[in-house]
Structure formats: structure tokens, C-alpha cells
Amino acid sequence: MTKQAPVQKNEYIDVVFEDLTHEGNGVAKVDGYPLFVPNGLPGEKAKIKVIKLNKGYGFGRLIELYEKSPDRVEPNCPIYKECGGCQLQHLSYPGQLRAKHNQVQEVLTRIGKIENAIVHPVLGMEDPWRYRNKAQVPVGEREGGLIAGFYQKRSHDIIDMEACLIQQEKNDEVVQSIKRICEKHGVRAYNEQTHKGTLRHIMARSGMKTGEIMVVLITRNTDLPNKNQIIQDIIQSNPDIKSIVQNINTKKTNVIFGDETKVLWGNEFIYDYIGNIRFAISARSFYQVNPEQTKVLYDQALKYAGLSGKETVIDAYCGIGTISLFLAQQAKKVYGVEIVPEAIEDAKRNAKLNEIENVEFAVGEAETVIPKWYEDGVKADVLVVDPPRKGCDETLLQTIIEMKPKKVVYVSCNPATLARDLRILEDGGFKTAEVQPVDMFPQTMHVETVVLMSRVDK
Ligand code: SAH
């Protein structure tokens, strides 16, 4: 099979990078055969070593750069190379925004065959660092002491980390002090191989507007030695800590959270605002990690929805009701649907908290619940979808086509499935009007996109 490759494994070759993959690798082509090379940027000339050959594509390693891209910058983070969290720190921020714009435009054309849609420049951050409101770090041991940080690329070795430059500073500080406090009180780290030890992960989450911090200790079982002293020390370490929670994960698994959650001290929730809407966030709640850009994203969705107060709106894949509550302020009625029951409990609580009464939330699959609503006579003027990476279920898309809302607002975290779904909706009588990418995750390859589609055959 690999005979088709025009190069050989371990061969050194000179290339020019033409493109960037959605993983952030440079793409060089040899007789049309693509080689993916970490750290290569479009336009750069380089010597690479061929590392691996597959049918149709291969991988290489950057050996020497002959000509650098004008967009290349020195990565800010000292652990950028070892950590897999960021992929684009070697590209200037304007360069990152252009790369994300190209990515969206390219898949809409290639996969979606969408023509004449306006793809606006990516809405980026003024300061694209220190934006995350949630730190979630694995804990290990080295020479008897605790370490907490990140898994080294392609491995399960934990590297100790003092600071993560895309993390809000106070979350970093909280993680550091929890590490020290647990170490002082003799807490052992969980060991994946032996399934022994106690502390698996530390999570710190903070409200951007309120400043409130929640700490979650994820442990292998309910035992936490010297629990009371640990709690006292944590409370004293930072006055903004309003909630200390223990989550128990008894399983041999890579999944971080277990099923049981206990409040050790303080509140079950911390609060935060997006715009003027207040949210109660529990240890397990899904909450967007970049609050500043979430506001930008939701404002854009709201603008595209273009509500006057008379509309019925459906928010599919509504999570804890964030977009639904935003929309409800300007609509007659909003229906939200989401598959995770706890998220819907949060959504209902958040509606009450904000005294928003024109919303109704249902637990279930969007592709099952929305057809039922339609049968029961619910007719949406505007339909908002915000699906996970795999995109919308085909049944849901068919229901949207039958329901004929005036507008569909599609919020997507994966341009490829977005393009696929837009094609189906276009074939069903909608036209892609505007596309607005938003940079929710600077320094990484992820891009979020909001699309406005309008009904054409009225
Ligand atoms: N709109 C929310 C959440 C978007 S994330 C926000 O902005 O915060 C996508 C959500 O879709 C997740 O909460 C996930 O639990 C949910 N989900 C996944 N598959 C689903 C399905 N088939 N039907 C309904 N919801 C689903």
C-alpha cells in the first residue's frame, strides 16, 4: 500500500508548506501526496524527515527552516512543545484568525458546496491569553511530592505545570495552592496503573463577573485523609472560594468525573453572568470556558435571529439554557431541548433565577422531541441549533425542512459537519446568508461559527 508514496520513511526532503490542517500541522505535497508536519506554517521552506507513511498521506518532522513565515512568532509558553493543549502559539494572532477564516471558507466551499455566502472575518479577542474560566488538571507524584499539570503529548505521563497561559491566573493559583495543601496533609495522588491513591484531578472554576471560585477535588473513593484541615486551609488560601466540592470517581477510566458529588463546604453553586443573565453553575454543569467570547457568540446568534418579540423560537441542543435565556428576552416564547437531564435542571433553575417565564425546557434528543413538538402544533419562526462536534441528526434536519421556519441560526464548533448540514438545509429550501466565525479558543485550532440561513421558497 505504502508503495504509492513518492517518498520513503526516514528520507530527508526539502518542501514548501502550502496549508495548515485543522489540527494545526503544516501541509507539504510531494507529487500531490500530502505530508503533515507539526510546526510548519504556510509559505515556509523547510527540510523535513519523513516519519510515517499511510495510504494517501504521511507525516514528517521539521528539521530545518530555510525560510520563515512573516507570521511566525516565538511561542509565549515555556511548555508549548510538550503540552498538547495549544497548537498555534507559533503563529501570530492575526495569522491565527486568518487561518481560521480560511478553514471555514474552505470547508463551506469544498464540503458544503455553498456559494456566495459572506464569510466575515473571525471575531477575535483583544487579549488572546488567560481567557479560560476552568482549569481541570490531573494529579500525579514525583519524588514523593504531588505534581499537577497536563498529560505529555500522546502519553499519560503527567508534567508539572506552574502556569497555563490560556488559563485565568487565579485558577492557576488555586490549583497550585490546592496541590500544596493536599501534599502538606499527606494526600497521595491516584495511580492509573495500580488503581490506588486518592486525588485524581483538581478542578478550579471561576465566575468572570462575580469572581466566585469553585474548587472540585476528584477522588478515587470517599476517603479524603485530614479532610477538615484540608478544607480549612483551602478556605483560608483565597477569600473568593465560595464552594468546595468532592467528586468521587471509583472507575478505572480516562473520564474525569464520577457519579457522586458531595459539597464539602460552602455553596453547591457559584454564580456568573453572561450579559445581564445570571447563571448558577454546579460542579458538573456544562458552561462555556471563554465567557468574554461567549457573549460575542450569543450576541451574534441573537442578531441573526432578528427577533421582534412576536416569535416562537426553538433552541436545539440548549445545554443549561444559555442561548434560550438570551433569546427569551426578545421573543414571545422559547422552547429548549437537551439530552442531559442535569443540564435541563440547570436550565430551569436559571430561568427562575432570572425571572424569565416564556421558556419551556424538555429533556430528550432534539431529533425526537422537535418532531413531536411539530406534530403537537408548535411552529417555530426561528430555529437555533448548537450541536456537538458530530453535527445535527439527519431526522432533525428533515423536520426543520418540513417545519419551514423563516430563519435557522446554526452555531457550530466543527466547520466540517456544519458544511455538511448546511448543504442538506440548502437542498431543503434554505439559503446560507451570512457566516460569522468567532474565536472562542485562541492559540488552538478550534473555531466556532454562527450561520444565518433564511427560507427561500416562502
Ligand atoms: N447551547 C449550549 C450547549 C451547546 S453544546 C451552550 O451554548 O451552552 C451541545 C449540547 O448538545 C450539549 O449540551 C449536549 O449534551 C447536547 N446534545 C448532544 N446530543 C444531543 C441530542 N441528540 N439532542 C439534544 N441535545 C444533545
Short mmCIF file of C-alpha atoms and ligand atoms in Angstrom, two decimals:
data_model
loop_
_atom_site.label_atom_id
_atom_site.label_comp_id
_atom_site.label_asym_id
_atom_site.label_seq_id
_atom_site.Cartn_x
_atom_site.Cartn_y
_atom_site.Cartn_z
CA MET A 1 0.00 0.00 0.00
CA THR A 2 2.63 2.45 1.08
CA LYS A 3 4.42 1.87 -2.23
CA GLN A 4 2.28 4.63 -3.67
CA ALA A 5 4.07 7.23 -1.56
CA PRO A 6 6.67 9.13 -3.65
CA VAL A 7 8.98 9.37 -0.60
CA GLN A 8 10.45 6.83 1.79
CA LYS A 9 10.36 6.54 5.52
CA ASN A 10 13.33 8.29 7.18
CA GLU A 11 14.12 10.18 3.97
CA TYR A 12 15.12 13.86 4.31
CA ILE A 13 13.45 16.14 1.78
CA ASP A 14 13.02 19.85 1.10
CA VAL A 15 9.44 21.10 0.97
CA VAL A 16 7.27 24.22 0.92
CA PHE A 17 4.25 24.22 3.20
CA GLU A 18 1.05 25.07 1.36
CA ASP A 19 -1.57 24.84 4.01
CA LEU A 20 -2.48 24.19 7.64
CA THR A 21 -4.64 21.24 8.75
CA HIS A 22 -7.44 21.63 11.27
CA GLU A 23 -5.02 20.10 13.79
CA GLY A 24 -2.52 22.88 13.14
CA ASN A 25 0.01 20.81 11.15
CA GLY A 26 1.74 22.24 8.10
CA VAL A 27 0.85 20.51 4.82
CA ALA A 28 3.54 19.88 2.20
CA LYS A 29 2.81 18.00 -1.01
CA VAL A 30 5.19 15.74 -2.94
CA ASP A 31 3.68 14.87 -6.34
CA GLY A 32 0.26 15.50 -4.82
CA TYR A 33 0.97 13.22 -1.83
CA PRO A 34 0.34 15.24 1.38
CA LEU A 35 2.75 15.14 4.30
CA PHE A 36 1.58 16.57 7.61
CA VAL A 37 4.31 18.25 9.63
CA PRO A 38 3.85 19.72 13.10
CA ASN A 39 5.10 23.29 13.47
CA GLY A 40 5.20 24.04 9.71
CA LEU A 41 3.44 27.20 8.52
CA PRO A 42 2.06 28.01 5.07
CA GLY A 43 4.68 29.60 2.81
CA GLU A 44 7.65 28.27 4.75
CA LYS A 45 10.50 26.41 3.06
CA ALA A 46 11.96 23.63 5.17
CA LYS A 47 13.89 20.41 5.41
CA ILE A 48 11.78 17.62 6.87
CA LYS A 49 12.30 13.99 7.78
CA VAL A 50 9.62 11.56 6.65
CA ILE A 51 8.39 9.74 9.75
CA LYS A 52 5.37 7.71 8.77
CA LEU A 53 3.64 6.74 5.53
CA ASN A 54 -0.01 5.82 5.23
CA LYS A 55 -2.17 5.16 2.22
CA GLY A 56 -2.83 8.58 0.75
CA TYR A 57 -0.92 10.71 3.28
CA GLY A 58 2.10 10.71 5.58
CA PHE A 59 3.77 12.52 8.47
CA GLY A 60 7.05 14.31 8.80
CA ARG A 61 9.18 16.13 11.35
CA LEU A 62 10.52 19.62 10.86
CA ILE A 63 14.34 19.53 10.74
CA GLU A 64 15.36 22.96 9.50
CA LEU A 65 13.54 26.08 8.42
CA TYR A 66 15.12 27.73 5.34
CA GLU A 67 12.53 30.49 5.04
CA LYS A 68 10.26 31.59 7.86
CA SER A 69 6.70 32.82 7.52
CA PRO A 70 6.31 36.53 8.39
CA ASP A 71 3.53 35.30 10.71
CA ARG A 72 5.84 33.06 12.74
CA VAL A 73 6.31 34.15 16.35
CA GLU A 74 8.16 32.77 19.34
CA PRO A 75 5.64 30.79 21.46
CA ASN A 76 4.92 32.58 24.76
CA CYS A 77 4.55 29.43 26.78
CA PRO A 78 7.66 27.58 28.01
CA ILE A 79 5.87 24.21 27.89
CA TYR A 80 4.20 24.69 24.50
CA LYS A 81 6.19 21.89 22.85
CA GLU A 82 5.43 19.20 25.42
CA CYS A 83 1.80 20.09 26.11
CA GLY A 84 -0.89 19.22 23.58
CA GLY A 85 -3.33 21.89 24.72
CA CYS A 86 -2.43 24.64 22.22
CA GLN A 87 -1.48 24.14 18.58
CA LEU A 88 -0.96 27.65 17.24
CA GLN A 89 1.28 29.59 19.60
CA HIS A 90 3.96 29.72 16.89
CA LEU A 91 1.56 31.68 14.66
CA SER A 92 0.84 35.38 15.31
CA TYR A 93 -2.69 36.14 16.48
CA PRO A 94 -3.72 37.90 13.25
CA GLY A 95 -2.28 34.85 11.44
CA GLN A 96 -4.40 32.52 13.61
CA LEU A 97 -7.55 34.48 12.80
CA ARG A 98 -6.78 34.35 9.08
CA ALA A 99 -6.09 30.59 9.28
CA LYS A 100 -9.45 30.01 10.97
CA HIS A 101 -11.22 32.15 8.40
CA ASN A 102 -9.62 30.14 5.58
CA GLN A 103 -10.58 26.89 7.27
CA VAL A 104 -14.26 27.87 7.47
CA GLN A 105 -14.35 29.23 3.93
CA GLU A 106 -12.54 26.18 2.54
CA VAL A 107 -14.88 23.56 4.05
CA LEU A 108 -18.02 25.52 3.20
CA THR A 109 -16.94 25.52 -0.42
CA ARG A 110 -15.43 22.02 -0.60
CA ILE A 111 -17.82 20.01 1.61
CA GLY A 112 -20.90 22.25 1.63
CA LYS A 113 -20.72 23.49 -1.97
CA ILE A 114 -22.05 26.73 -0.54
CA GLU A 115 -21.73 29.58 -2.99
CA ASN A 116 -21.84 33.32 -2.47
CA ALA A 117 -22.14 33.15 1.31
CA ILE A 118 -20.45 36.03 3.07
CA VAL A 119 -17.84 34.67 5.50
CA HIS A 120 -16.98 37.59 7.77
CA PRO A 121 -13.52 37.98 9.30
CA VAL A 122 -13.18 35.98 12.54
CA LEU A 123 -14.17 37.93 15.66
CA GLY A 124 -11.06 37.64 17.81
CA MET A 125 -10.08 38.73 21.31
CA GLU A 126 -8.28 41.92 22.15
CA ASP A 127 -6.08 39.93 24.53
CA PRO A 128 -5.97 36.31 23.35
CA TRP A 129 -4.38 34.95 26.56
CA ARG A 130 -5.56 33.95 30.03
CA TYR A 131 -9.17 33.55 28.90
CA ARG A 132 -10.24 30.16 30.32
CA ASN A 133 -12.51 30.16 33.36
CA LYS A 134 -11.95 26.49 34.16
CA ALA A 135 -8.80 24.51 34.98
CA GLN A 136 -9.02 20.74 35.13
CA VAL A 137 -5.69 19.11 35.85
CA PRO A 138 -4.57 15.54 36.51
CA VAL A 139 -2.56 14.91 39.68
CA GLY A 140 0.49 12.65 39.96
CA GLU A 141 3.54 12.11 42.15
CA ARG A 142 7.22 12.76 41.71
CA GLU A 143 9.84 12.00 44.36
CA GLY A 144 7.14 11.79 46.97
CA GLY A 145 5.62 15.19 46.17
CA LEU A 146 2.43 15.98 44.28
CA ILE A 147 2.52 17.27 40.74
CA ALA A 148 -0.40 18.64 38.76
CA GLY A 149 -0.42 19.75 35.18
CA PHE A 150 -1.05 18.11 31.89
CA TYR A 151 -0.51 14.83 30.10
CA GLN A 152 2.50 14.97 27.83
CA LYS A 153 1.51 14.78 24.14
CA ARG A 154 0.48 11.26 23.12
CA SER A 155 1.17 9.83 26.60
CA HIS A 156 -0.23 9.57 30.08
CA ASP A 157 2.83 10.96 31.83
CA ILE A 158 1.93 13.98 33.90
CA ILE A 159 4.12 17.06 33.53
CA ASP A 160 4.04 19.51 36.43
CA MET A 161 2.79 22.94 35.44
CA GLU A 162 3.10 26.23 37.27
CA ALA A 163 1.14 28.29 34.80
CA CYS A 164 -1.05 27.81 31.75
CA LEU A 165 -1.07 30.94 29.63
CA ILE A 166 -4.60 30.47 28.30
CA GLN A 167 -5.92 29.95 31.84
CA GLN A 168 -7.16 32.79 34.06
CA GLU A 169 -4.35 33.45 36.51
CA LYS A 170 -6.43 32.90 39.61
CA ASN A 171 -7.33 29.38 38.50
CA ASP A 172 -3.64 28.61 38.14
CA GLU A 173 -3.01 29.99 41.62
CA VAL A 174 -5.85 27.98 43.13
CA VAL A 175 -4.56 24.75 41.54
CA GLN A 176 -1.04 25.46 42.90
CA SER A 177 -2.28 26.09 46.43
CA ILE A 178 -4.57 23.03 46.44
CA LYS A 179 -1.60 20.95 45.33
CA ARG A 180 0.49 22.28 48.23
CA ILE A 181 -2.33 21.91 50.77
CA CYS A 182 -3.04 18.31 49.79
CA GLU A 183 0.65 17.49 49.86
CA LYS A 184 1.03 19.03 53.33
CA HIS A 185 -1.81 16.85 54.62
CA GLY A 186 -0.42 13.65 53.18
CA VAL A 187 -2.86 13.11 50.32
CA ARG A 188 -1.49 10.63 47.78
CA ALA A 189 -2.09 11.02 44.06
CA TYR A 190 -4.17 8.46 42.24
CA ASN A 191 -2.10 5.96 40.29
CA GLU A 192 -3.64 4.86 37.00
CA GLN A 193 -1.67 1.62 36.82
CA THR A 194 -2.32 0.31 40.31
CA HIS A 195 -5.72 1.99 40.77
CA LYS A 196 -4.54 3.12 44.23
CA GLY A 197 -4.08 6.52 45.86
CA THR A 198 -6.65 9.27 46.33
CA LEU A 199 -6.55 12.50 44.34
CA ARG A 200 -7.22 12.10 40.61
CA HIS A 201 -7.90 15.62 39.35
CA ILE A 202 -8.20 19.16 40.66
CA MET A 203 -10.72 21.45 39.06
CA ALA A 204 -10.98 25.19 39.66
CA ARG A 205 -13.67 27.25 38.01
CA SER A 206 -14.33 30.95 38.43
CA GLY A 207 -17.09 33.37 37.52
CA MET A 208 -15.71 36.14 35.32
CA LYS A 209 -18.13 38.81 36.52
CA THR A 210 -18.67 37.66 40.11
CA GLY A 211 -15.12 36.50 40.86
CA GLU A 212 -16.54 33.49 42.75
CA ILE A 213 -14.41 30.35 42.68
CA MET A 214 -15.39 26.69 42.95
CA VAL A 215 -12.87 24.01 43.82
CA VAL A 216 -13.54 20.36 42.98
CA LEU A 217 -11.37 17.54 44.30
CA ILE A 218 -11.91 14.41 42.24
CA THR A 219 -11.00 11.36 44.29
CA ARG A 220 -10.95 7.59 43.84
CA ASN A 221 -13.26 6.95 46.81
CA THR A 222 -14.97 8.89 49.59
CA ASP A 223 -11.89 8.80 51.84
CA LEU A 224 -10.00 12.04 51.98
CA PRO A 225 -7.41 11.94 54.79
CA ASN A 226 -7.36 15.02 57.05
CA LYS A 227 -10.41 16.33 55.26
CA ASN A 228 -11.28 19.04 57.78
CA GLN A 229 -7.78 20.52 57.85
CA ILE A 230 -7.67 20.47 54.07
CA ILE A 231 -10.98 22.32 53.86
CA GLN A 232 -9.86 24.93 56.42
CA ASP A 233 -6.61 25.54 54.55
CA ILE A 234 -8.40 25.86 51.22
CA ILE A 235 -10.88 28.38 52.64
CA GLN A 236 -8.01 30.44 54.01
CA SER A 237 -5.99 30.28 50.82
CA ASN A 238 -8.35 32.53 48.85
CA PRO A 239 -11.36 34.58 50.01
CA ASP A 240 -13.07 34.22 46.62
CA ILE A 241 -13.52 30.48 47.08
CA LYS A 242 -17.25 30.04 47.70
CA SER A 243 -17.63 26.34 47.12
CA ILE A 244 -15.54 23.23 47.80
CA VAL A 245 -16.83 20.04 46.30
CA GLN A 246 -15.67 16.43 46.23
CA ASN A 247 -16.48 14.26 43.26
CA ILE A 248 -15.93 10.53 43.58
CA ASN A 249 -14.79 8.55 40.58
CA THR A 250 -14.28 4.89 41.54
CA LYS A 251 -13.74 3.65 37.98
CA LYS A 252 -10.63 2.72 36.03
CA THR A 253 -11.23 5.25 33.29
CA ASN A 254 -9.96 8.33 31.48
CA VAL A 255 -13.28 10.06 32.14
CA ILE A 256 -12.61 12.74 34.73
CA PHE A 257 -15.82 12.87 36.73
CA GLY A 258 -17.55 10.09 38.64
CA ASP A 259 -21.23 9.83 39.53
CA GLU A 260 -21.20 11.03 43.14
CA THR A 261 -20.73 14.67 44.10
CA LYS A 262 -20.62 15.98 47.69
CA VAL A 263 -20.41 19.57 48.85
CA LEU A 264 -17.59 19.72 51.42
CA TRP A 265 -18.01 23.39 52.26
CA GLY A 266 -19.97 26.44 51.08
CA ASN A 267 -22.46 26.53 48.24
CA GLU A 268 -23.40 23.91 45.72
CA PHE A 269 -23.12 26.58 43.02
CA ILE A 270 -21.08 29.55 42.02
CA TYR A 271 -22.73 32.31 40.03
CA ASP A 272 -21.70 34.14 36.92
CA TYR A 273 -23.22 36.48 34.36
CA ILE A 274 -23.18 36.42 30.59
CA GLY A 275 -24.52 39.81 29.56
CA ASN A 276 -27.29 40.55 32.05
CA ILE A 277 -28.27 36.92 32.63
CA ARG A 278 -27.19 35.21 35.82
CA PHE A 279 -26.19 31.56 35.83
CA ALA A 280 -25.86 29.09 38.69
CA ILE A 281 -23.01 26.72 37.85
CA SER A 282 -22.54 23.43 39.68
CA ALA A 283 -19.51 21.12 39.59
CA ARG A 284 -20.93 19.09 36.70
CA SER A 285 -22.65 21.86 34.73
CA PHE A 286 -21.55 22.49 31.18
CA TYR A 287 -20.56 26.15 30.98
CA GLN A 288 -18.65 27.78 28.14
CA VAL A 289 -14.96 28.18 29.04
CA ASN A 290 -14.36 31.56 27.42
CA PRO A 291 -17.01 33.85 28.93
CA GLU A 292 -15.88 37.00 27.12
CA GLN A 293 -16.21 35.42 23.67
CA THR A 294 -19.37 33.54 24.66
CA LYS A 295 -21.05 36.92 24.95
CA VAL A 296 -19.78 37.80 21.46
CA LEU A 297 -21.07 34.48 20.10
CA TYR A 298 -24.52 34.75 21.67
CA ASP A 299 -24.90 38.40 20.65
CA GLN A 300 -24.22 37.31 17.10
CA ALA A 301 -26.77 34.48 17.31
CA LEU A 302 -29.32 36.93 18.71
CA LYS A 303 -28.58 39.45 15.98
CA TYR A 304 -29.07 36.80 13.29
CA ALA A 305 -32.31 35.65 14.93
CA GLY A 306 -33.55 39.25 14.43
CA LEU A 307 -36.39 38.96 16.97
CA SER A 308 -39.18 41.49 17.41
CA GLY A 309 -40.94 39.99 20.43
CA LYS A 310 -43.61 38.11 18.50
CA GLU A 311 -41.67 35.00 17.52
CA THR A 312 -41.72 31.43 18.67
CA VAL A 313 -38.16 30.12 18.83
CA ILE A 314 -36.73 26.63 19.28
CA ASP A 315 -33.24 26.26 20.77
CA ALA A 316 -31.99 22.76 19.96
CA TYR A 317 -29.05 21.34 21.96
CA CYS A 318 -29.67 24.03 24.57
CA GLY A 319 -27.32 22.82 27.36
CA ILE A 320 -28.05 24.78 30.53
CA GLY A 321 -30.29 27.14 28.56
CA THR A 322 -27.75 29.86 27.92
CA ILE A 323 -28.82 30.75 24.38
CA SER A 324 -32.51 30.10 25.19
CA LEU A 325 -32.50 32.66 28.01
CA PHE A 326 -30.72 35.20 25.83
CA LEU A 327 -33.34 34.71 23.10
CA ALA A 328 -36.30 34.72 25.52
CA GLN A 329 -35.73 38.37 26.36
CA GLN A 330 -36.68 39.27 22.79
CA ALA A 331 -39.12 36.50 21.77
CA LYS A 332 -42.69 35.57 22.56
CA LYS A 333 -41.80 32.03 23.52
CA VAL A 334 -38.68 29.86 23.50
CA TYR A 335 -38.56 26.06 23.60
CA GLY A 336 -35.23 24.48 24.57
CA VAL A 337 -34.29 20.82 24.21
CA GLU A 338 -31.23 18.99 25.51
CA ILE A 339 -30.28 15.35 26.08
CA VAL A 340 -28.60 15.65 29.52
CA PRO A 341 -31.23 15.75 32.31
CA GLU A 342 -28.97 17.64 34.77
CA ALA A 343 -28.40 20.36 32.18
CA ILE A 344 -32.16 20.84 31.83
CA GLU A 345 -32.47 21.07 35.63
CA ASP A 346 -29.85 23.83 35.48
CA ALA A 347 -31.71 25.49 32.60
CA LYS A 348 -34.97 25.57 34.57
CA ARG A 349 -33.19 26.90 37.64
CA ASN A 350 -31.51 29.60 35.57
CA ALA A 351 -34.85 30.66 34.06
CA LYS A 352 -36.27 31.07 37.59
CA LEU A 353 -33.18 32.87 38.81
CA ASN A 354 -33.69 35.47 36.07
CA GLU A 355 -37.50 35.52 36.34
CA ILE A 356 -37.81 34.51 32.71
CA GLU A 357 -41.18 32.80 32.22
CA ASN A 358 -41.60 32.48 28.46
CA VAL A 359 -39.32 29.44 28.16
CA GLU A 360 -40.07 25.76 28.26
CA PHE A 361 -37.35 23.12 28.53
CA ALA A 362 -37.53 19.44 27.63
CA VAL A 363 -35.12 16.54 28.15
CA GLY A 364 -34.53 14.32 25.14
CA GLU A 365 -32.93 14.01 21.75
CA ALA A 366 -33.51 17.06 19.59
CA GLU A 367 -34.32 14.71 16.69
CA THR A 368 -37.11 13.05 18.74
CA VAL A 369 -38.53 15.95 20.73
CA ILE A 370 -38.72 18.56 17.95
CA PRO A 371 -40.72 16.33 15.55
CA LYS A 372 -43.14 15.72 18.46
CA TRP A 373 -43.49 19.44 19.13
CA TYR A 374 -44.15 19.93 15.43
CA GLU A 375 -46.87 17.26 15.49
CA ASP A 376 -48.40 18.99 18.51
CA GLY A 377 -48.66 22.20 16.53
CA VAL A 378 -45.57 24.09 17.71
CA LYS A 379 -44.37 26.16 14.78
CA ALA A 380 -41.08 27.94 15.14
CA ASP A 381 -40.39 31.22 13.37
CA VAL A 382 -36.72 30.86 14.21
CA LEU A 383 -34.80 27.69 14.96
CA VAL A 384 -31.43 27.79 16.66
CA VAL A 385 -29.18 24.72 16.70
CA ASP A 386 -25.91 24.35 18.62
CA PRO A 387 -24.99 20.67 18.21
CA PRO A 388 -21.90 18.81 19.44
CA ARG A 389 -18.99 18.15 17.03
CA LYS A 390 -20.79 15.46 15.07
CA GLY A 391 -23.40 17.98 13.91
CA CYS A 392 -27.19 17.62 13.61
CA ASP A 393 -29.02 14.35 13.22
CA GLU A 394 -30.48 13.93 9.73
CA THR A 395 -34.02 13.44 11.17
CA LEU A 396 -33.78 16.82 12.83
CA LEU A 397 -32.67 18.47 9.59
CA GLN A 398 -35.63 16.89 7.76
CA THR A 399 -38.03 18.17 10.44
CA ILE A 400 -36.58 21.67 10.09
CA ILE A 401 -37.13 21.45 6.34
CA GLU A 402 -40.78 20.43 6.87
CA MET A 403 -41.38 22.97 9.62
CA LYS A 404 -40.21 25.81 7.36
CA PRO A 405 -39.06 28.36 9.96
CA LYS A 406 -38.22 31.75 8.44
CA LYS A 407 -34.71 31.52 9.78
CA VAL A 408 -32.25 28.93 11.01
CA VAL A 409 -29.34 30.11 13.16
CA TYR A 410 -26.67 27.41 13.25
CA VAL A 411 -24.00 27.65 15.96
CA SER A 412 -21.21 25.16 15.26
CA CYS A 413 -17.96 24.02 16.86
CA ASN A 414 -16.97 21.93 13.82
CA PRO A 415 -16.85 23.56 10.37
CA ALA A 416 -16.85 20.19 8.54
CA THR A 417 -20.17 18.93 9.96
CA LEU A 418 -21.56 22.47 9.69
CA ALA A 419 -20.82 22.46 5.95
CA ARG A 420 -22.43 19.02 5.54
CA ASP A 421 -25.60 20.14 7.37
CA LEU A 422 -25.86 23.48 5.54
CA ARG A 423 -25.85 21.55 2.25
CA ILE A 424 -28.84 19.45 3.42
CA LEU A 425 -30.72 22.55 4.56
CA GLU A 426 -29.91 24.37 1.30
CA ASP A 427 -31.28 21.43 -0.66
CA GLY A 428 -34.40 21.67 1.52
CA GLY A 429 -35.16 25.29 0.70
CA PHE A 430 -32.87 27.44 2.86
CA LYS A 431 -30.13 29.78 1.73
CA THR A 432 -26.94 30.47 3.65
CA ALA A 433 -26.93 34.22 4.10
CA GLU A 434 -24.12 35.08 6.49
CA VAL A 435 -21.32 33.24 8.23
CA GLN A 436 -19.58 34.67 11.29
CA PRO A 437 -16.68 32.72 12.82
CA VAL A 438 -15.87 33.61 16.45
CA ASP A 439 -12.57 32.82 18.14
CA MET A 440 -13.58 31.11 21.37
CA PHE A 441 -10.25 29.28 21.77
CA PRO A 442 -7.25 31.46 20.85
CA GLN A 443 -3.90 29.60 20.45
CA THR A 444 -5.76 26.42 19.46
CA MET A 445 -7.13 25.35 16.09
CA HIS A 446 -10.73 25.29 17.31
CA VAL A 447 -13.15 27.68 15.66
CA GLU A 448 -16.79 28.39 16.47
CA THR A 449 -19.11 29.63 13.72
CA VAL A 450 -22.56 31.23 13.68
CA VAL A 451 -24.53 30.98 10.46
CA LEU A 452 -27.74 32.69 9.40
CA MET A 453 -29.90 30.78 6.94
CA SER A 454 -33.13 32.16 5.50
CA ARG A 455 -36.04 30.36 3.94
CA VAL A 456 -36.16 30.97 0.18
CA ASP A 457 -39.36 29.28 -1.06
CA LYS A 458 -41.90 31.04 1.14
N1 SAH B 1 -26.16 25.68 23.55
C1 SAH B 1 -25.42 25.30 24.73
C2 SAH B 1 -24.72 23.95 24.66
C3 SAH B 1 -24.12 23.55 23.34
S1 SAH B 1 -23.09 22.10 23.45
C4 SAH B 1 -24.46 26.39 25.11
O1 SAH B 1 -24.16 27.28 24.31
O2 SAH B 1 -24.00 26.40 26.25
C5 SAH B 1 -24.09 20.86 22.70
C6 SAH B 1 -25.12 20.27 23.63
O3 SAH B 1 -25.86 19.28 22.91
C7 SAH B 1 -24.57 19.54 24.84
O4 SAH B 1 -25.14 20.11 26.00
C8 SAH B 1 -25.01 18.07 24.66
O5 SAH B 1 -25.34 17.44 25.87
C9 SAH B 1 -26.22 18.22 23.80
N2 SAH B 1 -26.63 17.07 22.95
C10 SAH B 1 -25.85 16.15 22.35
N3 SAH B 1 -26.58 15.34 21.56
C11 SAH B 1 -27.87 15.76 21.64
C12 SAH B 1 -29.10 15.33 21.05
N4 SAH B 1 -29.13 14.31 20.19
N5 SAH B 1 -30.22 16.01 21.35
C13 SAH B 1 -30.19 17.06 22.22
N6 SAH B 1 -29.07 17.50 22.82
C14 SAH B 1 -27.91 16.86 22.54
#
